[in-house]
């Protein structure tokens, strides 16, 4: 029989098994293999990315899902790959150029793009190697990149298709502009600060031409008044009825601007009169369009005021704000300044404050594409887990705005539009044009911008499989089955993929979307480099092992709740791994000479002792619960089920119950419990494998049994064996466990030595006395009990601690003379007083109708359970105190 090493070494195990799995092709999905398929596409990490704990959670969840389905016999394909990450990658390479004393403009576009490709080949993709360390069983033979030739062809096809359909257009719109990255951003890339940021509301007086009082407007961005072309009030606001149709003079620039009436004005904001700056605010742009107001751009793309800003020209926007406010105050135009919480948008990439900016950009009309994506949820073709995200998804789609897809960058998919220098026509085609399709001239210039990174990512489920070609991979594995991703990109990516799936493939790209938790630090803060609160997962794996990190982070992540992670919490997973390893090693060492295998599934083993009947029956429940949780994407529940069974039942109870047999000389009995233990370990290792792949392979290979496969990775996932269920054994052992636990608990409560045997007495319920004989030897052994006496009739001992045992009756433990009754009584009285105080607070909360009727049902139920637990404990303490008084 093989002997496990004394200590489990994750580093040795991880490299050994991952290399073997890869060499044998276990990760590969075969298009030619028949039967059920299960396909998943990885959310492509940025090529610049490094593994962080969010990746660890997300990819562990995906790996659990695909390993589970692979063991269920499905033909599994998990597509890996990376995103070219336009802004992020360009920024990295530009910083490298700056360190060399040059920049992209000095290199020129083509040379700069070459440098980015060189960087990608040398440094990009580190994260994929790190995912291998985590144990991700991706189909690495299919690794893709969003700028691969095939994916680039898909991007081109989609752009041309949508352009020809009239869904892509070029127009002047207010867009989000990053003055640092020098590019337009989509709504989703311009992130609004949570709760707003501290700012001010400036109240500025705009007088009439004859020096009259005019109106006072309120603004959070006073520098943009340089581009004001009107003032708007609500048509029903009587305060300004006499001013409608008149003009006021723009302070500092002395430009007359009209006062217009518009129903979109909020009469409650500020003074009810608002400045209209069509070139620097999206709402003002629409308002200006309705009233024929001109748009004056007063800022350059670098955030500096241009010539339209008069005396402020050339100043950086915030320097201009400071001087402009001072001038307003000096000239008597500034009425008031109040503190104000401002909902500021910042660039998702560099966190620079976004500037709303009037610019000519390319857009996708989204409303027509959104309709089938909405219908997908309403018809049940697409399901979200947790379900609460369904409403968020639908709200965004029903209020969707056109998508700005052009970016002023050099790295990315260049927009496939050529402008004729002769007639000005736009030429859009699947192949690079040589002549203008309208006039035939050959003077064509391609649009300098590139497409938003997400324009390639929204095609990921089918472009990675070869679309627009009809490939065997696409035919076999599309649509995919499950998408696991973060809720923060439900708009960026998930919703857009659904729209693209219906538009180009005619169906939803996946049936289930699992939105995993956000990983936060122990204080509840989102992890970030600036806070320095994000442990390096590679360092964590070096210290604790990949399996420990995987199991810990999934165990900490209940569906729909954020994860609070601290590095030290990984000890939970490591301790679990060590517990399994040590228990298995102990058992196998003590089964020397036994002829072991596993029980055949079709029959009930004969002659089993009580503990073996019990553990085989409990195994079936663990299998059922694990399967159900995995099928429902309740990964945390599945992990908890396996943990409770392995640690709480196999290690803590079964191994302890069979120790006398393991230490004994009866080889037949040893073979019987050994075969049961190997049967249980075989199946529970297979249950645990998707969570802890390396440890389970190591142990499974050491078990003395016949195997139908060469690796646990391709072994069959366990199914419950009905003939192994044994409710009678479960009830009897439940009594056994409760009795031993009660005796141990009383010893602890009264500070009785656990080494001194005690003679306990039992008042059995009607018809339950026989159970005492069934559990007697086990209770005496594990509970350090010198004997068990059965009480007759209504006989009850006095001065003894007692505990109720479900399914048996009541057990009594003598306290003897060694108990310091005064000290124990004092401690219990203190605990009772604390419980009564806490119970009073809970009862008070539950007596309030506003809490019971308005709080979420699960919160109310939690408080009720808390109250019942406190009352139960108070009753136990009352009994103990009564025993001490005798």
XYZ file of C-alpha atoms in Angstrom, residues 162-703:
542
model
C -23.947 47.681 -38.643
C -22.885 50.597 -40.849
C -24.740 49.162 -43.838
C -27.763 48.608 -41.604
C -27.690 52.248 -40.500
C -26.838 51.384 -36.892
C -23.377 52.947 -36.968
C -23.139 56.656 -37.665
C -20.806 59.613 -37.203
C -22.072 62.736 -35.528
C -21.438 65.707 -33.288
C -22.461 64.793 -29.776
C -21.498 65.569 -26.232
C -19.152 62.796 -25.198
C -17.071 62.037 -22.137
C -13.549 63.295 -22.809
C -10.449 62.388 -20.791
C -7.998 65.274 -21.000
C -5.164 63.016 -19.828
C -5.755 59.987 -22.075
C -6.838 62.358 -24.897
C -9.729 60.170 -25.952
C -13.492 59.866 -25.872
C -14.999 57.414 -23.398
C -18.296 55.548 -23.257
C -20.848 56.227 -20.503
C -19.663 53.125 -18.659
C -15.989 54.166 -18.794
C -16.772 57.544 -17.209
C -17.431 56.408 -13.654
C -19.571 58.502 -11.333
C -18.110 58.834 -7.840
C -20.145 57.054 -5.172
C -22.056 59.581 -3.085
C -20.547 62.497 -4.975
C -17.452 64.548 -4.184
C -17.045 67.678 -2.120
C -17.505 70.738 -4.323
C -19.284 74.056 -4.519
C -22.331 75.641 -6.066
C -21.545 79.107 -7.346
C -24.480 81.563 -7.660
C -23.718 84.098 -10.411
C -25.766 87.132 -11.421
C -26.426 87.683 -15.138
C -27.697 91.301 -15.479
C -29.817 92.699 -18.257
C -28.335 94.953 -20.925
C -29.555 98.088 -19.166
C -27.957 97.041 -15.869
C -31.140 95.561 -14.399
C -30.960 92.700 -11.839
C -31.583 90.017 -14.462
C -31.260 86.482 -13.059
C -29.010 84.490 -10.752
C -27.861 81.105 -12.065
C -26.223 78.318 -10.074
C -23.421 76.138 -11.452
C -20.867 73.604 -10.215
C -18.532 74.355 -13.165
C -18.205 78.143 -13.409
C -15.431 78.043 -16.048
C -17.905 76.666 -18.590
C -19.921 79.919 -18.440
C -17.443 81.168 -21.051
C -19.397 78.999 -23.513
C -22.891 79.993 -22.357
C -25.295 80.861 -25.188
C -28.479 81.144 -23.159
C -30.243 81.030 -19.811
C -33.221 78.715 -19.321
C -36.146 78.829 -16.889
C -39.234 76.668 -16.523
C -42.176 78.075 -18.545
C -44.442 77.891 -15.485
C -41.993 79.575 -13.127
C -43.749 82.860 -12.362
C -40.568 84.411 -10.953
C -39.193 84.801 -14.455
C -42.360 85.325 -16.528
C -41.490 88.970 -17.288
C -37.978 88.063 -18.499
C -38.960 85.483 -21.141
C -38.000 86.648 -24.620
C -35.450 89.104 -23.234
C -31.683 88.831 -22.958
C -29.046 89.078 -20.267
C -25.367 89.867 -20.601
C -22.815 87.108 -19.991
C -20.552 88.360 -17.199
C -16.870 88.963 -17.965
C -17.275 88.422 -21.738
C -20.202 90.884 -22.113
C -21.984 88.706 -24.680
C -25.786 89.071 -24.852
C -27.588 85.726 -24.480
C -31.345 85.005 -24.568
C -33.594 83.763 -21.792
C -35.605 80.745 -22.992
C -38.373 78.654 -21.459
C -37.778 74.900 -21.239
C -39.830 72.263 -19.426
C -36.706 70.288 -18.567
C -35.506 72.945 -16.123
C -35.705 71.857 -12.480
C -37.319 74.741 -10.618
C -35.968 73.405 -7.321
C -32.293 73.434 -8.361
C -30.494 76.591 -7.265
C -32.544 79.637 -8.232
C -34.574 77.839 -10.890
C -32.592 79.600 -13.642
C -29.833 77.617 -15.343
C -27.032 78.576 -17.695
C -27.070 76.792 -21.069
C -23.673 75.648 -22.376
C -24.458 73.413 -25.389
C -20.839 72.468 -26.119
C -20.006 71.321 -22.577
C -23.049 69.566 -21.108
C -25.193 66.769 -22.541
C -28.504 68.168 -21.279
C -27.546 71.669 -22.410
C -26.683 70.282 -25.842
C -30.204 68.906 -26.214
C -31.705 72.119 -24.816
C -29.621 74.240 -27.168
C -30.777 72.113 -30.096
C -34.422 72.631 -29.117
C -34.019 76.414 -28.990
C -31.550 76.948 -31.830
C -28.755 78.132 -29.545
C -25.196 78.054 -30.942
C -22.569 75.713 -29.469
C -19.315 77.397 -28.460
C -16.432 75.103 -27.526
C -14.247 76.970 -25.052
C -11.743 74.250 -24.233
C -9.050 72.338 -26.099
C -8.684 68.562 -25.852
C -5.877 68.983 -23.310
C -8.190 70.746 -20.852
C -6.895 74.265 -21.522
C -9.172 77.203 -22.369
C -9.059 78.172 -26.053
C -9.430 81.572 -27.788
C -13.223 81.560 -27.185
C -12.402 82.034 -23.503
C -11.164 85.582 -23.993
C -8.787 86.647 -21.206
C -8.626 83.070 -19.852
C -7.281 81.554 -23.068
C -4.318 79.223 -22.524
C -5.138 78.543 -18.864
C -5.665 75.036 -17.506
C -9.380 74.506 -16.718
C -9.077 74.608 -12.925
C -6.638 77.507 -12.939
C -9.146 79.324 -15.159
C -11.929 78.474 -12.692
C -9.988 79.965 -9.800
C -9.212 83.198 -11.628
C -12.704 83.468 -13.126
C -14.369 83.121 -9.722
C -12.060 85.790 -8.330
C -12.969 88.100 -11.214
C -16.681 87.464 -10.699
C -16.372 88.370 -7.043
C -14.285 91.459 -7.771
C -16.769 92.744 -10.368
C -19.822 92.085 -8.208
C -21.302 89.148 -10.119
C -20.755 86.451 -7.463
C -23.793 86.311 -5.194
C -23.092 83.226 -3.089
C -20.890 80.128 -2.812
C -22.259 77.079 -1.026
C -20.771 73.668 -0.259
C -22.257 71.044 -2.532
C -21.855 67.321 -3.193
C -21.078 67.027 -6.898
C -21.648 63.767 -8.890
C -18.307 63.929 -10.709
C -17.406 61.488 -13.467
C -13.825 60.234 -13.659
C -11.912 58.241 -16.251
C -12.088 54.600 -15.265
C -8.467 54.128 -16.313
C -6.605 57.158 -14.891
C -9.242 58.723 -12.565
C -8.920 62.157 -14.204
C -12.104 64.253 -13.973
C -14.026 63.837 -17.227
C -14.893 66.828 -19.378
C -18.236 66.755 -21.228
C -17.118 67.769 -24.702
C -18.763 68.426 -28.062
C -16.955 66.258 -30.561
C -17.424 64.406 -33.815
C -17.341 60.698 -32.990
C -18.631 57.325 -34.184
C -21.668 55.870 -32.434
C -23.756 52.689 -32.444
C -27.543 53.049 -32.265
C -28.323 50.809 -29.332
C -32.097 50.851 -28.956
C -32.798 48.431 -31.863
C -30.102 46.062 -30.583
C -31.431 46.219 -27.027
C -34.919 44.907 -27.815
C -34.003 41.206 -28.276
C -31.647 41.435 -25.267
C -34.599 42.561 -23.155
C -36.804 39.818 -24.571
C -34.137 37.215 -23.695
C -34.677 37.806 -19.984
C -38.435 38.128 -20.255
C -38.675 34.798 -22.107
C -36.340 32.966 -19.724
C -33.662 32.368 -22.370
C -31.233 34.271 -20.138
C -31.050 33.952 -16.354
C -28.990 35.903 -13.834
C -27.654 34.644 -10.526
C -28.219 36.368 -8.139
C -31.598 37.177 -9.651
C -31.615 40.768 -8.341
C -29.263 41.727 -11.191
C -32.054 41.001 -13.667
C -33.729 44.286 -12.762
C -30.468 46.222 -13.049
C -29.841 44.739 -16.497
C -33.365 45.552 -17.721
C -33.297 49.089 -16.329
C -30.097 49.873 -18.216
C -31.355 48.374 -21.474
C -34.693 50.173 -21.340
C -32.894 53.498 -20.810
C -29.979 52.801 -23.123
C -28.100 55.568 -24.927
C -26.098 55.345 -28.119
C -22.607 53.930 -27.657
C -19.612 56.125 -28.518
C -17.217 53.626 -30.092
C -14.379 55.839 -31.426
C -11.211 56.364 -29.386
C -8.402 58.793 -30.114
C -5.697 56.166 -29.674
C -3.232 54.301 -31.876
C -3.422 50.855 -30.244
C -6.550 48.938 -31.171
C -8.737 48.066 -34.134
C -8.538 51.028 -36.460
C -11.920 52.261 -37.661
C -12.483 50.798 -41.151
C -13.623 54.048 -42.766
C -11.777 55.868 -45.565
C -12.613 59.457 -46.472
C -12.396 60.504 -50.083
C -10.292 63.655 -50.391
C -12.036 64.541 -53.645
C -15.742 64.263 -52.813
C -15.726 63.734 -49.032
C -17.586 60.405 -49.169
C -17.219 57.815 -46.410
C -15.975 54.479 -47.750
C -16.727 51.496 -45.515
C -15.952 48.008 -46.810
C -14.843 44.536 -45.777
C -11.581 44.960 -47.734
C -9.355 48.036 -47.772
C -10.675 50.163 -50.663
C -8.380 51.423 -53.414
C -10.804 53.921 -54.914
C -13.783 55.921 -53.726
C -16.992 53.978 -54.245
C -18.794 57.246 -55.055
C -16.468 59.161 -57.386
C -13.704 56.695 -58.221
C -10.877 58.895 -56.959
C -7.925 57.088 -55.341
C -7.109 59.783 -52.766
C -8.436 58.021 -49.655
C -7.451 58.646 -46.040
C -8.385 56.208 -43.260
C -10.018 57.480 -40.085
C -7.199 57.878 -37.517
C -9.237 56.663 -34.529
C -9.521 53.148 -33.160
C -12.566 51.325 -31.842
C -13.475 51.080 -28.179
C -11.867 47.983 -26.644
C -15.334 46.652 -25.816
C -16.228 46.666 -29.526
C -14.094 43.539 -29.924
C -14.973 42.130 -26.502
C -18.724 42.123 -27.158
C -18.088 39.574 -29.918
C -15.954 37.323 -27.693
C -18.294 34.278 -27.344
C -18.446 33.656 -31.112
C -15.452 35.516 -32.594
C -13.124 33.315 -30.522
C -14.703 30.264 -32.168
C -13.959 31.430 -35.698
C -16.945 33.590 -36.694
C -17.695 34.929 -39.305
C -16.498 31.574 -40.699
C -18.674 28.539 -39.941
C -16.092 26.529 -38.042
C -16.464 23.118 -36.346
C -15.722 24.801 -33.006
C -18.535 27.303 -33.495
C -20.939 24.584 -34.581
C -20.068 22.326 -31.624
C -19.623 24.727 -28.723
C -21.791 27.784 -29.457
C -23.851 29.026 -27.729
C -21.935 28.737 -24.476
C -23.596 27.590 -21.279
C -22.481 29.778 -18.416
C -20.764 33.133 -18.053
C -19.136 33.984 -14.725
C -18.062 37.582 -14.367
C -18.154 40.621 -12.112
C -21.289 42.723 -11.720
C -19.228 45.835 -12.464
C -19.149 44.959 -16.174
C -22.778 43.929 -16.583
C -23.229 46.968 -18.891
C -19.753 47.162 -20.441
C -19.731 43.554 -21.503
C -22.585 41.233 -20.514
C -25.486 43.201 -21.986
C -23.523 44.046 -25.128
C -22.596 40.390 -25.684
C -26.262 39.461 -25.470
C -27.099 42.152 -28.059
C -24.291 40.989 -30.362
C -25.331 37.358 -29.961
C -28.845 38.036 -31.181
C -27.747 40.399 -33.951
C -25.061 38.167 -35.474
C -25.856 34.626 -34.305
C -29.613 34.807 -33.840
C -29.534 33.519 -30.265
C -28.322 34.323 -26.776
C -24.561 33.649 -26.366
C -25.094 31.945 -22.980
C -28.035 30.739 -20.920
C -26.808 31.570 -17.431
C -24.887 34.535 -16.060
C -23.304 34.161 -12.628
C -22.212 37.503 -11.160
C -19.615 36.823 -8.521
C -18.906 38.780 -5.371
C -16.655 41.802 -5.032
C -13.548 41.042 -2.974
C -12.942 43.611 -0.238
C -10.425 43.842 2.573
C -11.193 43.022 6.199
C -12.519 46.557 6.767
C -14.940 46.313 3.853
C -12.912 48.552 1.541
C -12.559 47.716 -2.124
C -9.073 46.433 -2.776
C -6.777 48.800 -4.647
C -3.101 49.459 -5.261
C -3.365 52.953 -3.782
C -4.635 51.617 -0.438
C -2.059 48.828 -0.451
C -4.723 46.445 0.871
C -4.618 43.802 -1.867
C -2.390 40.795 -1.130
C -0.531 39.372 -4.114
C -2.277 36.035 -4.851
C 0.995 34.488 -6.030
C 2.554 35.249 -2.630
C -0.520 33.807 -0.918
C -0.250 30.617 -2.991
C 3.477 30.394 -2.249
C 2.692 30.455 1.461
C -0.520 28.444 1.669
C -0.916 26.597 -1.638
C -3.316 27.111 -4.533
C -5.930 24.722 -3.153
C -6.046 26.544 0.165
C -6.592 29.898 -1.549
C -9.247 28.468 -3.902
C -11.242 26.796 -1.146
C -10.972 29.749 1.215
C -12.099 32.425 -1.215
C -15.076 30.398 -2.461
C -16.087 29.531 1.101
C -16.053 33.236 1.957
C -18.280 34.161 -0.995
C -21.994 33.510 -0.403
C -24.008 34.185 -3.555
C -24.708 37.882 -3.933
C -22.599 39.031 -0.989
C -19.209 40.736 -1.002
C -16.158 38.843 0.205
C -14.103 40.221 3.070
C -10.678 38.748 2.550
C -7.508 38.962 4.573
C -4.383 36.990 3.780
C -4.471 35.193 7.137
C -7.922 33.779 6.369
C -6.253 31.409 3.914
C -5.220 29.380 6.972
C -8.805 28.086 6.873
C -8.162 26.365 3.541
C -4.692 25.193 4.537
C -5.972 23.740 7.811
C -8.681 21.905 5.907
C -6.135 20.489 3.462
C -3.870 19.380 6.321
C -6.818 17.823 8.196
C -7.784 15.745 5.154
C -4.173 14.765 4.488
C -3.408 13.752 8.074
C -6.642 11.806 8.547
C -6.128 9.911 5.297
C -2.490 9.191 6.092
C -3.376 7.999 9.614
C -6.081 5.680 8.345
C -3.972 4.155 5.566
C -1.032 3.601 7.936
C -3.296 1.676 10.299
C -4.763 -0.523 7.571
C -1.570 -2.439 6.887
C -2.346 -6.003 5.863
C -6.016 -5.370 5.104
C -7.271 -6.337 1.653
C -8.900 -3.083 0.572
C -10.916 -1.859 -2.373
C -14.259 -0.029 -2.557
C -17.801 -1.305 -2.079
C -19.736 -2.081 -5.259
C -22.405 0.535 -5.867
C -25.235 -1.800 -6.847
C -25.435 -3.708 -3.575
C -25.694 -3.004 0.135
C -22.526 -4.230 1.936
C -23.319 -6.958 4.437
C -22.088 -7.126 8.017
C -21.206 -3.445 8.363
C -20.828 -2.008 11.837
C -22.968 0.939 12.937
C -20.414 3.707 12.169
C -19.823 2.362 8.653
C -23.528 2.113 7.880
C -23.882 5.686 9.161
C -21.015 7.229 7.181
C -22.067 5.563 3.918
C -25.573 6.929 4.413
C -24.310 10.410 5.273
C -22.125 10.319 2.152
C -25.242 10.045 -0.016
C -26.681 13.219 1.524
C -23.394 15.039 0.962
C -23.433 13.949 -2.694
C -27.021 15.111 -3.195
C -26.426 18.476 -1.539
C -23.180 19.117 -3.413
C -24.698 18.277 -6.780
C -27.738 20.434 -6.128
C -25.596 23.400 -5.043
C -23.287 23.145 -8.056
C -26.217 22.836 -10.464
C -27.672 26.035 -8.965
C -24.310 27.903 -8.938
C -24.299 27.961 -5.128
C -20.560 27.357 -4.960
C -20.246 28.523 -1.362
C -22.979 26.093 -0.251
C -21.273 23.213 -2.079
C -17.963 24.008 -0.369
C -19.689 24.180 3.040
C -21.398 20.827 2.494
C -18.131 19.086 1.648
C -16.320 20.779 4.515
C -18.952 19.752 7.082
C -18.990 16.185 5.846
C -15.229 15.703 5.564
C -14.132 17.514 8.689
C -17.241 17.298 10.856
C -18.338 13.727 10.089
C -15.511 11.731 8.471
C -12.555 13.115 10.426
C -14.157 14.141 13.722
C -16.487 11.172 14.146
C -16.056 8.253 11.765
C -12.282 8.001 12.086
C -12.612 8.337 15.888
C -15.377 5.725 16.056
C -13.369 3.132 14.101
C -10.041 3.685 15.895
C -10.536 0.668 18.198
C -10.990 -1.471 15.065
C -7.969 0.089 13.341
C -5.823 -0.567 16.411
C -7.214 -4.090 16.897
C -6.117 -7.475 15.596
C -9.353 -8.499 13.874
C -8.254 -8.378 10.227
C -11.757 -9.022 8.881
C -13.182 -6.132 10.872
C -10.250 -3.948 9.838
C -10.854 -4.823 6.186
C -14.529 -3.979 6.563
C -13.989 -0.489 8.020
C -11.001 0.059 5.727
C -13.056 -0.715 2.631
C -15.750 1.652 3.874
C -13.201 4.389 4.527
C -11.579 3.989 1.097
C -15.056 4.031 -0.497
C -15.882 7.271 1.300
C -12.512 8.893 0.566
C -12.732 7.941 -3.107
C -16.091 9.626 -3.497
C -15.479 12.626 -1.299
C -12.194 13.349 -3.084
C -14.172 13.392 -6.319
C -16.717 15.763 -4.722
C -13.910 18.028 -3.566
C -11.815 17.871 -6.730
C -13.352 20.894 -8.514
C -12.474 22.995 -5.446
C -9.078 21.539 -4.502
C -7.772 19.801 -7.621
C -4.171 19.166 -6.559
C -4.714 17.760 -3.075
C -7.525 15.494 -4.237
C -5.473 14.058 -7.111
C -2.596 13.334 -4.710
C -4.794 11.508 -2.198
C -6.959 9.756 -4.789
C -3.898 8.282 -6.489
C -2.719 6.876 -3.127
C -5.983 5.091 -2.289
